[in-house]
PDB file of C-alpha atoms in Angstrom:
ATOM      1  CA  MET A1459      97.957 121.858 112.274  1.00 94.00           C
ATOM      2  CA  VAL A1460      94.640 122.982 110.730  1.00 94.00           C
ATOM      3  CA  ALA A1461      92.546 121.574 113.463  1.00 96.00           C
ATOM      4  CA  ARG A1462      94.724 123.247 116.091  1.00 97.00           C
ATOM      5  CA  ALA A1463      94.416 126.596 114.447  1.00 97.00           C
ATOM      6  CA  VAL A1464      90.626 126.291 114.119  1.00 96.00           C
ATOM      7  CA  ARG A1465      90.501 125.144 117.852  1.00 97.00           C
ATOM      8  CA  ASP A1466      92.438 128.207 119.100  1.00 97.00           C
ATOM      9  CA  THR A1467      90.313 130.678 117.067  1.00 97.00           C
ATOM     10  CA  PRO A1468      87.345 132.112 118.731  1.00 95.00           C
ATOM     11  CA  ALA A1469      84.161 131.663 116.732  1.00 96.00           C
ATOM     12  CA  ASP A1470      80.567 131.583 117.045  1.00 94.00           C
ATOM     13  CA  LEU A1471      80.138 129.076 114.200  1.00 97.00           C
ATOM     14  CA  ILE A1472      82.751 126.796 112.674  1.00 97.00           C
ATOM     15  CA  THR A1473      82.082 125.464 109.148  1.00 97.00           C
ATOM     16  CA  LEU A1474      83.986 122.623 107.649  1.00 97.00           C
ATOM     17  CA  GLU A1475      83.342 121.753 104.118  1.00 94.00           C
ATOM     18  CA  ILE A1476      85.437 118.779 103.964  1.00 93.00           C
ATOM     19  CA  GLY A1477      86.469 115.695 101.770  1.00 91.00           C
ATOM     20  CA  THR A1478      87.342 116.946  98.306  1.00 92.00           C
ATOM     21  CA  ASN A1479      90.929 117.628  98.970  1.00 91.00           C
ATOM     22  CA  ALA A1480      91.229 114.371 100.812  1.00 92.00           C
ATOM     23  CA  TYR A1481      89.802 112.559  97.882  1.00 94.00           C
ATOM     24  CA  ILE A1482      92.106 114.295  95.386  1.00 93.00           C
ATOM     25  CA  ARG A1483      95.343 113.542  97.497  1.00 94.00           C
ATOM     26  CA  GLY A1484      94.234 109.834  97.866  1.00 94.00           C
ATOM     27  CA  VAL A1485      95.926 109.407 101.205  1.00 92.00           C
ATOM     28  CA  PHE A1486      92.859 108.213 103.252  1.00 96.00           C
ATOM     29  CA  THR A1487      91.331 104.872 102.537  1.00 96.00           C
ATOM     30  CA  ALA A1488      87.684 104.007 103.347  1.00 96.00           C
ATOM     31  CA  ARG A1489      88.989 102.543 106.711  1.00 96.00           C
ATOM     32  CA  SER A1490      91.168 105.515 107.741  1.00 97.00           C
ATOM     33  CA  TRP A1491      89.004 108.522 106.592  1.00 97.00           C
ATOM     34  CA  GLY A1492      86.451 108.271 109.318  1.00 96.00           C
ATOM     35  CA  SER A1493      88.853 108.102 112.330  1.00 96.00           C
ATOM     36  CA  ALA A1494      90.914 110.995 110.828  1.00 97.00           C
ATOM     37  CA  LEU A1495      87.877 113.175 110.437  1.00 97.00           C
ATOM     38  CA  CYS A1496      86.651 112.296 114.023  1.00 98.00           C
ATOM     39  CA  GLY A1497      90.119 113.153 115.245  1.00 97.00           C
ATOM     40  CA  PHE A1498      90.087 116.493 113.402  1.00 98.00           C
ATOM     41  CA  VAL A1499      86.718 117.472 114.846  1.00 98.00           C
ATOM     42  CA  GLU A1500      87.501 116.289 118.447  1.00 98.00           C
ATOM     43  CA  THR A1501      90.695 118.500 118.261  1.00 98.00           C
ATOM     44  CA  VAL A1502      88.649 121.429 117.267  1.00 98.00           C
ATOM     45  CA  ARG A1503      86.051 120.670 119.838  1.00 97.00           C
ATOM     46  CA  ASP A1504      88.727 120.351 122.651  1.00 97.00           C
ATOM     47  CA  GLY A1505      89.143 124.256 122.291  1.00 96.00           C
ATOM     48  CA  GLN A1506      85.526 125.036 121.268  1.00 95.00           C
ATOM     49  CA  PRO A1507      83.374 123.012 123.474  1.00 96.00           C
ATOM     50  CA  ASP A1508      80.368 125.101 123.180  1.00 95.00           C
ATOM     51  CA  THR A1509      80.713 126.312 119.678  1.00 97.00           C
ATOM     52  CA  ALA A1510      78.323 124.931 116.768  1.00 97.00           C
ATOM     53  CA  ILE A1511      80.336 123.201 114.303  1.00 98.00           C
ATOM     54  CA  ALA A1512      78.759 122.448 110.921  1.00 98.00           C
ATOM     55  CA  VAL A1513      80.485 119.699 108.855  1.00 98.00           C
ATOM     56  CA  ILE A1514      79.672 120.045 105.336  1.00 97.00           C
ATOM     57  CA  THR A1515      80.127 117.086 103.039  1.00 97.00           C
ATOM     58  CA  ALA A1516      82.048 117.460  99.804  1.00 95.00           C
ATOM     59  CA  LEU A1517      80.176 119.480  97.234  1.00 93.00           C
ATOM     60  CA  PRO A1518      79.837 117.738  93.927  1.00 91.00           C
ATOM     61  CA  SER A1519      82.447 117.560  91.371  1.00 90.00           C
ATOM     62  CA  VAL A1520      80.810 116.048  88.325  1.00 86.00           C
ATOM     63  CA  GLU A1521      83.737 114.180  86.836  1.00 86.00           C
ATOM     64  CA  ARG A1522      85.062 112.894  90.311  1.00 89.00           C
ATOM     65  CA  GLU A1523      81.805 111.578  91.767  1.00 91.00           C
ATOM     66  CA  GLN A1524      82.284 107.942  90.925  1.00 93.00           C
ATOM     67  CA  VAL A1525      85.972 107.786  89.871  1.00 95.00           C
ATOM     68  CA  VAL A1526      88.071 105.799  92.228  1.00 96.00           C
ATOM     69  CA  ASN A1527      91.201 107.570  93.455  1.00 96.00           C
ATOM     70  CA  THR A1528      94.496 106.016  94.466  1.00 96.00           C
ATOM     71  CA  ALA A1529      93.409 105.172  97.841  1.00 97.00           C
ATOM     72  CA  GLY A1530      90.329 103.089  96.535  1.00 97.00           C
ATOM     73  CA  VAL A1531      87.424 105.606  97.252  1.00 96.00           C
ATOM     74  CA  THR A1532      85.225 107.850  95.231  1.00 96.00           C
ATOM     75  CA  LEU A1533      84.057 111.412  96.033  1.00 95.00           C
ATOM     76  CA  ALA A1534      80.699 110.022  96.528  1.00 95.00           C
ATOM     77  CA  GLY A1535      82.235 107.372  99.045  1.00 96.00           C
ATOM     78  CA  ILE A1536      84.220 110.168 100.812  1.00 96.00           C
ATOM     79  CA  ARG A1537      80.843 112.072 101.167  1.00 96.00           C
ATOM     80  CA  GLN A1538      79.134 109.058 102.815  1.00 97.00           C
ATOM     81  CA  LEU A1539      82.082 108.243 104.955  1.00 97.00           C
ATOM     82  CA  THR A1540      82.065 112.005 106.193  1.00 98.00           C
ATOM     83  CA  ALA A1541      78.387 111.827 107.127  1.00 98.00           C
ATOM     84  CA  ASP A1542      78.996 108.468 108.983  1.00 98.00           C
ATOM     85  CA  ALA A1543      81.810 109.906 110.983  1.00 98.00           C
ATOM     86  CA  VAL A1544      79.800 112.871 112.031  1.00 98.00           C
ATOM     87  CA  ARG A1545      76.881 110.712 113.073  1.00 98.00           C
ATOM     88  CA  VAL A1546      79.135 108.592 115.180  1.00 98.00           C
ATOM     89  CA  LEU A1547      80.331 111.817 116.983  1.00 98.00           C
ATOM     90  CA  GLN A1548      76.686 112.887 117.276  1.00 98.00           C
ATOM     91  CA  GLY A1549      75.804 109.566 118.736  1.00 98.00           C
ATOM     92  CA  LEU A1550      78.553 109.939 121.106  1.00 97.00           C
ATOM     93  CA  GLY A1551      76.803 113.119 122.622  1.00 96.00           C
ATOM     94  CA  ASP A1552      78.176 115.914 120.525  1.00 97.00           C
ATOM     95  CA  ARG A1553      74.821 117.946 120.330  1.00 95.00           C
ATOM     96  CA  ARG A1554      76.651 121.028 118.815  1.00 97.00           C
ATOM     97  CA  LEU A1555      77.807 119.148 115.857  1.00 98.00           C
ATOM     98  CA  HIS A1556      75.696 119.527 112.752  1.00 98.00           C
ATOM     99  CA  LEU A1557      75.786 117.643 109.423  1.00 98.00           C
ATOM    100  CA  VAL A1558      74.970 119.426 106.050  1.00 97.00           C
ATOM    101  CA  ASP A1559      74.800 117.358 103.014  1.00 96.00           C
ATOM    102  CA  GLY A1560      76.887 119.027 100.215  1.00 94.00           C
ATOM    103  CA  LEU A1561      74.619 117.457  97.576  1.00 93.00           C
ATOM    104  CA  THR A1562      71.595 118.965  99.155  1.00 94.00           C
ATOM    105  CA  VAL A1563      73.184 122.385  99.116  1.00 93.00           C
ATOM    106  CA  LEU A1564      74.227 121.789  95.502  1.00 90.00           C
ATOM    107  CA  PRO A1565      72.846 118.777  93.505  1.00 89.00           C
ATOM    108  CA  VAL A1566      75.197 117.199  90.950  1.00 87.00           C
ATOM    109  CA  ALA A1567      72.959 118.386  88.181  1.00 84.00           C
ATOM    110  CA  ASP A1568      73.350 122.062  89.177  1.00 84.00           C
ATOM    111  CA  ALA A1569      77.150 121.938  89.720  1.00 81.00           C
ATOM    112  CA  ASP A1570      78.444 122.134  85.982  1.00 77.00           C
ATOM    113  CA  GLY A1571      77.700 125.869  85.608  1.00 80.00           C
ATOM    114  CA  LEU A1572      79.253 127.021  88.888  1.00 86.00           C
ATOM    115  CA  TYR A1573      82.821 125.689  88.381  1.00 85.00           C
ATOM    116  CA  ALA A1574      85.613 127.222  86.318  1.00 83.00           C
ATOM    117  CA  ASP A1575      87.467 123.785  86.247  1.00 83.00           C
ATOM    118  CA  GLY A1576      85.112 121.236  87.483  1.00 79.00           C
ATOM    119  CA  LEU A1577      86.253 121.973  91.086  1.00 83.00           C
ATOM    120  CA  HIS A1578      86.828 125.606  91.759  1.00 86.00           C
ATOM    121  CA  PRO A1579      83.874 127.868  91.695  1.00 89.00           C
ATOM    122  CA  THR A1580      83.813 130.812  89.173  1.00 90.00           C
ATOM    123  CA  PRO A1581      83.267 134.286  91.035  1.00 92.00           C
ATOM    124  CA  GLU A1582      79.566 134.003  90.194  1.00 90.00           C
ATOM    125  CA  GLY A1583      79.610 130.418  91.424  1.00 89.00           C
ATOM    126  CA  GLU A1584      80.877 131.572  94.774  1.00 92.00           C
ATOM    127  CA  HIS A1585      77.932 133.931  95.109  1.00 93.00           C
ATOM    128  CA  GLN A1586      75.533 131.073  94.142  1.00 91.00           C
ATOM    129  CA  LEU A1587      77.043 128.813  96.572  1.00 92.00           C
ATOM    130  CA  ALA A1588      76.991 131.389  99.366  1.00 94.00           C
ATOM    131  CA  GLY A1589      73.230 131.905  98.623  1.00 95.00           C
ATOM    132  CA  ARG A1590      72.530 128.124  98.642  1.00 94.00           C
ATOM    133  CA  MET A1591      74.519 127.569 101.938  1.00 94.00           C
ATOM    134  CA  ALA A1592      73.084 130.466 103.826  1.00 96.00           C
ATOM    135  CA  PRO A1593      69.789 128.974 104.836  1.00 96.00           C
ATOM    136  CA  PHE A1594      71.451 125.712 106.070  1.00 95.00           C
ATOM    137  CA  LEU A1595      73.769 127.738 108.205  1.00 95.00           C
ATOM    138  CA  ARG A1596      71.063 130.080 109.538  1.00 95.00           C
ATOM    139  CA  ALA A1597      69.350 127.119 110.809  1.00 95.00           C
ATOM    140  CA  ILE A1598      72.015 126.106 113.170  1.00 95.00           C
ATOM    141  CA  PRO A1599      71.554 127.587 116.699  1.00 92.00           C
ATOM    142  CA  LEU A1600      74.510 129.686 117.925  1.00 88.00           C
ATOM    143  CA  GLY A1601      73.568 130.097 121.352  1.00 63.00           C
ATOM    144  CA  ARG A1602      75.940 128.503 123.971  1.00 58.00           C
TER     145      ARG A1602
END
């Protein structure tokens, strides 16, 4: 449903920071996550064939990085699986798909002070994240 809503909404740039909720819910295994993510991106791409899409791997959550969830994966593992899935789609020819490493945007060591609860940014944390993310998104060409 979410992929279809994004697909059907005109945009110059689509950003998908993805992985944390999937990790927390524990419904995707290492085997199922990549194909689910590819399906999501391909659904969006069906309606947005020329729009730049930035997939941002999960931002860090210090206490979750190496904790195995109910599906048997860590947040660090979900991040790697996300990057792998994006690279597969890029390898299949999606030249408007871009990968942004959440750990490059926000290293684990910098995450502690930005979150109110270890997961959700404080208001000041939101501003800091926006400032950190902006250079990565500005680097993505928007031309069709």
